[in-house]
mmCIF file of C-alpha atoms in Angstrom:
data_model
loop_
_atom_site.group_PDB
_atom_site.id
_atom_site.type_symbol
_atom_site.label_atom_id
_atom_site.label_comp_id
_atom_site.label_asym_id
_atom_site.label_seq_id
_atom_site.Cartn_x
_atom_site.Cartn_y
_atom_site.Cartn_z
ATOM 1 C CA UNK M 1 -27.251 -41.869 -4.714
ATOM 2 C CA UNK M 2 -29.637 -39.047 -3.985
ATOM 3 C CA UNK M 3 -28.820 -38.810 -0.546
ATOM 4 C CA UNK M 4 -24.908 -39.174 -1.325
ATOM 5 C CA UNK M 5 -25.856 -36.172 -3.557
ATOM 6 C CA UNK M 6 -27.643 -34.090 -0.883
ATOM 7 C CA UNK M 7 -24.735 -34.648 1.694
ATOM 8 C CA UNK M 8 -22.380 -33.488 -0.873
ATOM 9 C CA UNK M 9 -24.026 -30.302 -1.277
ATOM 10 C CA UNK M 10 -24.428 -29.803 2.181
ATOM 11 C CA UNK M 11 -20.832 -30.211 2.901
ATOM 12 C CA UNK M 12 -19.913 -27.916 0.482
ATOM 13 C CA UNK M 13 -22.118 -25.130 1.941
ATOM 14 C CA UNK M 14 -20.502 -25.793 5.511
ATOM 15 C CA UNK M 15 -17.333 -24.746 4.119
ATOM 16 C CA UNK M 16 -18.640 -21.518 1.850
ATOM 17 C CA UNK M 17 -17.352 -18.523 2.731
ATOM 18 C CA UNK M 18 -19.602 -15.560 4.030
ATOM 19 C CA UNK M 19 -21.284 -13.191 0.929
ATOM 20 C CA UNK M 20 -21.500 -9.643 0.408
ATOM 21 C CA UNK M 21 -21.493 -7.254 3.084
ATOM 22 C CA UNK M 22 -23.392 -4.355 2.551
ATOM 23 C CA UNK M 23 -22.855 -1.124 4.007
ATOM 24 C CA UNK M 24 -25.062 1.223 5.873
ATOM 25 C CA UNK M 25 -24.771 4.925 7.316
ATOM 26 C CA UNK M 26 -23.598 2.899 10.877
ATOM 27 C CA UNK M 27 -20.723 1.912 9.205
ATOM 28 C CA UNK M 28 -19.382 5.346 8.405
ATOM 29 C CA UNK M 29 -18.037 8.270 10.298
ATOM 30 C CA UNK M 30 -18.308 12.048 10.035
ATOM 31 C CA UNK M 31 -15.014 12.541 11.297
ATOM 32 C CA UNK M 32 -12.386 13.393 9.112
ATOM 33 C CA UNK M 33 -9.357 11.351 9.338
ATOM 34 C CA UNK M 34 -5.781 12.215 10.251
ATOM 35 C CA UNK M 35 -3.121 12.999 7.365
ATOM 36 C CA UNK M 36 -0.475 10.915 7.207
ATOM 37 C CA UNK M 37 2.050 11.516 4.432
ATOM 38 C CA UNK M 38 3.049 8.670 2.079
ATOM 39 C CA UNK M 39 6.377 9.172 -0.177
ATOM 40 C CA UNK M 40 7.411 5.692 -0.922
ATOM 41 C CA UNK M 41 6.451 1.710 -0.881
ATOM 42 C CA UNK M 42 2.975 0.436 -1.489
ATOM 43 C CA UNK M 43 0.679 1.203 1.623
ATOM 44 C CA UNK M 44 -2.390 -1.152 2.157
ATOM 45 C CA UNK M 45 -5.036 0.412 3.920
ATOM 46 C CA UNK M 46 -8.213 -1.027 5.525
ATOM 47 C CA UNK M 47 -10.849 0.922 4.870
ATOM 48 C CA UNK M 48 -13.324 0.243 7.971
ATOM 49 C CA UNK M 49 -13.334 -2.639 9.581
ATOM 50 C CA UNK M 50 -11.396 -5.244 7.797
ATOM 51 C CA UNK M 51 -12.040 -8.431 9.190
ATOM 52 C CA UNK M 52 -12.493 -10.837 6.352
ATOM 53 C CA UNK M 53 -8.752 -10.217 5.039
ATOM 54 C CA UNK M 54 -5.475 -9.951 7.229
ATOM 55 C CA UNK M 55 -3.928 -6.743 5.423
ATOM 56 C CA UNK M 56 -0.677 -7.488 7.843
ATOM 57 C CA UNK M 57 -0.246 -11.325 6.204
ATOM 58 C CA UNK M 58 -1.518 -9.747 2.800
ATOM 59 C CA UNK M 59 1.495 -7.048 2.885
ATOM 60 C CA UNK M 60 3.857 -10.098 3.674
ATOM 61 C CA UNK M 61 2.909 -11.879 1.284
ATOM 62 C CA UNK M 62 2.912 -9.575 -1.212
ATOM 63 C CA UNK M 63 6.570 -8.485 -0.562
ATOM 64 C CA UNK M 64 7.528 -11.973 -0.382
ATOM 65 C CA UNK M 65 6.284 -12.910 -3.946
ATOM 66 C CA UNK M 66 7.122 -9.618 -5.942
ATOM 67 C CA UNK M 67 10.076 -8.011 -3.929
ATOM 68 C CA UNK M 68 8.328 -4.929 -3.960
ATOM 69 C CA UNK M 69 8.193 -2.633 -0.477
ATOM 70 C CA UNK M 70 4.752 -3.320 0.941
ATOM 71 C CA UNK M 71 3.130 -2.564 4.251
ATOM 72 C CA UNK M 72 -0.150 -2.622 6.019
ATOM 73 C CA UNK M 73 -0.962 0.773 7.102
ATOM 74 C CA UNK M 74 -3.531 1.964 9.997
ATOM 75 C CA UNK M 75 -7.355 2.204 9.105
ATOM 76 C CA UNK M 76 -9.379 4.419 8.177
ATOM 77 C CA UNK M 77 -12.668 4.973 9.024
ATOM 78 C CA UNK M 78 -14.916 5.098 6.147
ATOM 79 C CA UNK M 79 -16.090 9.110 5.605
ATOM 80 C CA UNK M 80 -20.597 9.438 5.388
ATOM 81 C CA UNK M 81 -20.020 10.884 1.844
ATOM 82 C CA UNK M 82 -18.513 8.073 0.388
ATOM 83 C CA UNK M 83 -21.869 5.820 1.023
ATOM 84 C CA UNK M 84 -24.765 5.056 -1.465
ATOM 85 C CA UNK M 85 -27.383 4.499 0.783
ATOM 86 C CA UNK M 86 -29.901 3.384 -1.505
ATOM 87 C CA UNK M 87 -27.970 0.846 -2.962
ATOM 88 C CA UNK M 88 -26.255 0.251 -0.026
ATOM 89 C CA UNK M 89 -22.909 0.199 -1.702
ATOM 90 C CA UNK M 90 -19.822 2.459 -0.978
ATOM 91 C CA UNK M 91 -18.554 4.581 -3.981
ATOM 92 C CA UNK M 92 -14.854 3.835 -5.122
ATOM 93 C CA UNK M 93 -14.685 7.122 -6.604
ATOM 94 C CA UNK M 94 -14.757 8.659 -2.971
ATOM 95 C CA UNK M 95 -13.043 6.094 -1.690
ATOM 96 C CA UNK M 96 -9.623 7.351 -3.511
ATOM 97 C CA UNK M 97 -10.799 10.595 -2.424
ATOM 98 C CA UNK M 98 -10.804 9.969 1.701
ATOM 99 C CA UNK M 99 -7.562 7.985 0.546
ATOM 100 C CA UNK M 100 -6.192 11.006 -1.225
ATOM 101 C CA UNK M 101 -7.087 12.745 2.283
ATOM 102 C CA UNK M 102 -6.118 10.184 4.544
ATOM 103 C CA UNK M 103 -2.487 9.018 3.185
ATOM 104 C CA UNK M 104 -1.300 12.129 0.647
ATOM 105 C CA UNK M 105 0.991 9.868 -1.510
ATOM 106 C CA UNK M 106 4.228 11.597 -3.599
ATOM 107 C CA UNK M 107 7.060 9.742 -5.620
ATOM 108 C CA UNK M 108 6.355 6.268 -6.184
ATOM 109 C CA UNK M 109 4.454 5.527 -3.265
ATOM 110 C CA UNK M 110 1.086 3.957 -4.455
ATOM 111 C CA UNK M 111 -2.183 3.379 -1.402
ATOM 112 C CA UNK M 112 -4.182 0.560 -1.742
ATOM 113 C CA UNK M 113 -7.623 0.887 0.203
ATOM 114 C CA UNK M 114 -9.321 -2.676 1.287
ATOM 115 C CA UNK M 115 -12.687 -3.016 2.397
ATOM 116 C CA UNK M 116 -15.036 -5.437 3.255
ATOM 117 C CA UNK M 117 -18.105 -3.774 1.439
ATOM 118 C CA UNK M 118 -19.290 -3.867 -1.764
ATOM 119 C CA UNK M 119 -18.417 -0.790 -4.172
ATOM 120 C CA UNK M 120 -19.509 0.785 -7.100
ATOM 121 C CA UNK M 121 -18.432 3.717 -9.582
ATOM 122 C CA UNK M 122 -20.179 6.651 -10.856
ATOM 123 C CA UNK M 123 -17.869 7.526 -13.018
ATOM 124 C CA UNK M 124 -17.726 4.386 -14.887
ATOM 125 C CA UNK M 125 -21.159 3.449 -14.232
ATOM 126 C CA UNK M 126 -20.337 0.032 -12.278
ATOM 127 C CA UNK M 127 -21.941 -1.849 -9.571
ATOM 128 C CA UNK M 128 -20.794 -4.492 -7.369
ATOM 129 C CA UNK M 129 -17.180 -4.072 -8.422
ATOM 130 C CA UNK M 130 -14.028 -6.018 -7.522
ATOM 131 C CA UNK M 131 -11.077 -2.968 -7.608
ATOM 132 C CA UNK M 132 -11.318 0.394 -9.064
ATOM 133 C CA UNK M 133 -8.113 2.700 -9.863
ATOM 134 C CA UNK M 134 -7.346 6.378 -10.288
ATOM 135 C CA UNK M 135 -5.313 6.993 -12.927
ATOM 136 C CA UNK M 136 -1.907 7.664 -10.083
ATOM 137 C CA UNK M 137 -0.812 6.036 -6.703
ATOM 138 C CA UNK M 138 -4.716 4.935 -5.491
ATOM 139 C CA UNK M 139 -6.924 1.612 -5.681
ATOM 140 C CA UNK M 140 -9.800 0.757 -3.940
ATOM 141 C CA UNK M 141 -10.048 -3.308 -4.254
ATOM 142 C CA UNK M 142 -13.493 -4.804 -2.335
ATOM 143 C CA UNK M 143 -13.510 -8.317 -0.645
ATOM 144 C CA UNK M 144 -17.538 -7.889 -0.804
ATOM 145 C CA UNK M 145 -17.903 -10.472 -3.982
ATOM 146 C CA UNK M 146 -14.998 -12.399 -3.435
ATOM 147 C CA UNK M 147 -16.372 -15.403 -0.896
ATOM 148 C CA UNK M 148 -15.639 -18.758 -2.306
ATOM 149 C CA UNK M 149 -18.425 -21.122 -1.987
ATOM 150 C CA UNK M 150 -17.688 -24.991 -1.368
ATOM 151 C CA UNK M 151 -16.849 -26.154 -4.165
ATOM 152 C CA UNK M 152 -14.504 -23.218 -4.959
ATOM 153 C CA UNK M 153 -12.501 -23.989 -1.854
ATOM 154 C CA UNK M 154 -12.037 -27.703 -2.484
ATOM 155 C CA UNK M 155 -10.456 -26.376 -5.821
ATOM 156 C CA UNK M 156 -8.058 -24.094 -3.593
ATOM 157 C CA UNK M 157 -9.441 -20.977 -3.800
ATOM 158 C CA UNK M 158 -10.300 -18.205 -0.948
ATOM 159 C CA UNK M 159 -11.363 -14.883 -0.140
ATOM 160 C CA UNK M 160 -7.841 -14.325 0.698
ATOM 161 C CA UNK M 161 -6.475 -15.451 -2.633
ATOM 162 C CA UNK M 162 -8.641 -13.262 -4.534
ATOM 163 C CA UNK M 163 -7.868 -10.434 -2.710
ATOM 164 C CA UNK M 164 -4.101 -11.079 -3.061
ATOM 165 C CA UNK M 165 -4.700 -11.355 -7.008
ATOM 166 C CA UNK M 166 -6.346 -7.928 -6.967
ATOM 167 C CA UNK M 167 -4.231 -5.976 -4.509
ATOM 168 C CA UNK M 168 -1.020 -7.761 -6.788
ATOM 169 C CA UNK M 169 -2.783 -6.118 -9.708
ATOM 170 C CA UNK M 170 -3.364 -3.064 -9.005
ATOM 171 C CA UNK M 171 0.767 -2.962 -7.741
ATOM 172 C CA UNK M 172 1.458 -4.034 -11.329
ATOM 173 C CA UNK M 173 -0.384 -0.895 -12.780
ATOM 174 C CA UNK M 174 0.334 1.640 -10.120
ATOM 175 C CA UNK M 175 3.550 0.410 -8.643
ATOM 176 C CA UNK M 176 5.458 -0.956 -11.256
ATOM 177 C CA UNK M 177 3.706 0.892 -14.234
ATOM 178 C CA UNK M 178 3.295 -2.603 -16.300
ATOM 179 C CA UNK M 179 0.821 -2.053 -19.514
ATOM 180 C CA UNK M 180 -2.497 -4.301 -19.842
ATOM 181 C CA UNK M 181 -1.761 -7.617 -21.229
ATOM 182 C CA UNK M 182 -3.844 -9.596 -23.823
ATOM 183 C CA UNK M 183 -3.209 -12.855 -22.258
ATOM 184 C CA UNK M 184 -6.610 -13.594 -19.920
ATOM 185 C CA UNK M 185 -4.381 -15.309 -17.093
ATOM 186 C CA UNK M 186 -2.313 -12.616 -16.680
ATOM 187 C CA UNK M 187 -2.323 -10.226 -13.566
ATOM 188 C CA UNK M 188 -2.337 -7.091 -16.102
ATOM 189 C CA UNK M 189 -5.320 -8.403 -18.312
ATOM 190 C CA UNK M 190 -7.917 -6.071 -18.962
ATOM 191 C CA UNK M 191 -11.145 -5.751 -16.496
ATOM 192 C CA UNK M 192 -12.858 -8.677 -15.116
ATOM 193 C CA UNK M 193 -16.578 -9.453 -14.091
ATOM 194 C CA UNK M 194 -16.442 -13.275 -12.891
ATOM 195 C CA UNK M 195 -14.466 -15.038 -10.082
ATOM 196 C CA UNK M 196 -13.615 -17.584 -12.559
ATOM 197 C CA UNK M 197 -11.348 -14.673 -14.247
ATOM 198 C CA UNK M 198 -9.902 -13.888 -10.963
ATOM 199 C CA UNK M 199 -9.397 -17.659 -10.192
ATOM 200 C CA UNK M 200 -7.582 -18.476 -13.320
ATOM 201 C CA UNK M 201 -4.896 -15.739 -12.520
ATOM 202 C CA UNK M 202 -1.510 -16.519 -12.262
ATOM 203 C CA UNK M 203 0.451 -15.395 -9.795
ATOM 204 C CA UNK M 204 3.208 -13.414 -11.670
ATOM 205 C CA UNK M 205 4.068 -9.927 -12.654
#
């Protein structure tokens, strides 16, 4: 029974997904990216490299589900000043800024930065955060925290879903202008700190 036990575990850690990534000054750039006007449809943006999440099959999906006008837009390459380097954490807060910058948004057009390292605010105070939102057309969401372990994927979940839950959120708020709900497996339900709030989501706006 013990070793039944042992191999169990063991399997399950085969099939984890990676953990945080943590950034560092190498993964910035002092060059200021190119301004590319935004006026309509929700824009996903990597922020950096973006390799743990297809933005391209995230944008499809999206539109598929909600019917709203979504599309993966080029990368960015995170700006110096938006790293904490003692915490090793990038800070959402400038993150919307380089956005702002990056992809000037008008009308009903809402950006949606995704990024493979973990973020924090100053303004709120926050560490290790899952998404963080300006108040009009910008959200940063993080993939950082998101990894499922073993036993998360044998219960369906993924980096990938989580993600998709976010990104769908932050649409509901920015895109379609939906209110916070009460109801804790809602989309629109107020601010989370576990992945078992993110995994007991529906899908549904």
């Amino acid at each position: 029974m013990a070793l039944f036990v042992v191999l169990w575990i063991a399997g399950t850690q085969v099939f984890a997904e990676p953990g945080p990534l943590r950034a560092t000054a190498g993964d910035t750039a002092s060059a200021a990216p190119p301004i590319r006007a935004l006026r309509s449809r929700v824009g996903l943006v990597p922020l950096g490299r973006s390799s743990r999440v297809d933005v391209r099959v995230l944008a499809r999906e999206l539109e598929s589900r909600y019917g709203v006008p979504v599309v993966a837009r080029a990368r960015i390459d995170i700006p110096s000043w938006t790293l904490d380097a003692a915490r090793h954490q990038l800070v959402a807060d400038e993150l919307v800024s380089a956005l702002r910058r990056a992809y000037p948004a008008s009308g009903d057009a809402v950006v949606i930065g995704i990024t493979d390292y973990d973020i924090e605010s100053t303004s709120l105070g926050i560490q290790h955060m899952f998404a963080f939102r300006d108040s009009q057309h910008y959200a940063v969401v993080s993939s950082a925290q998101l990894g499922a372990n073993g036993f998360d994927r044998l219960r369906g979940h993924s980096r990938h879903e989580r993600v998709r839950k976010l990104v769908a959120r932050e649409l509901g708020f920015l895109y379609l202008r939906r209110s916070e709900s009460a109801d804790r497996h809602s989309l629109l339900r107020s601010m989370m700190w576990r992945l078992h709030d993110i995994d007991a989501l529906r899908e549904r706006l």
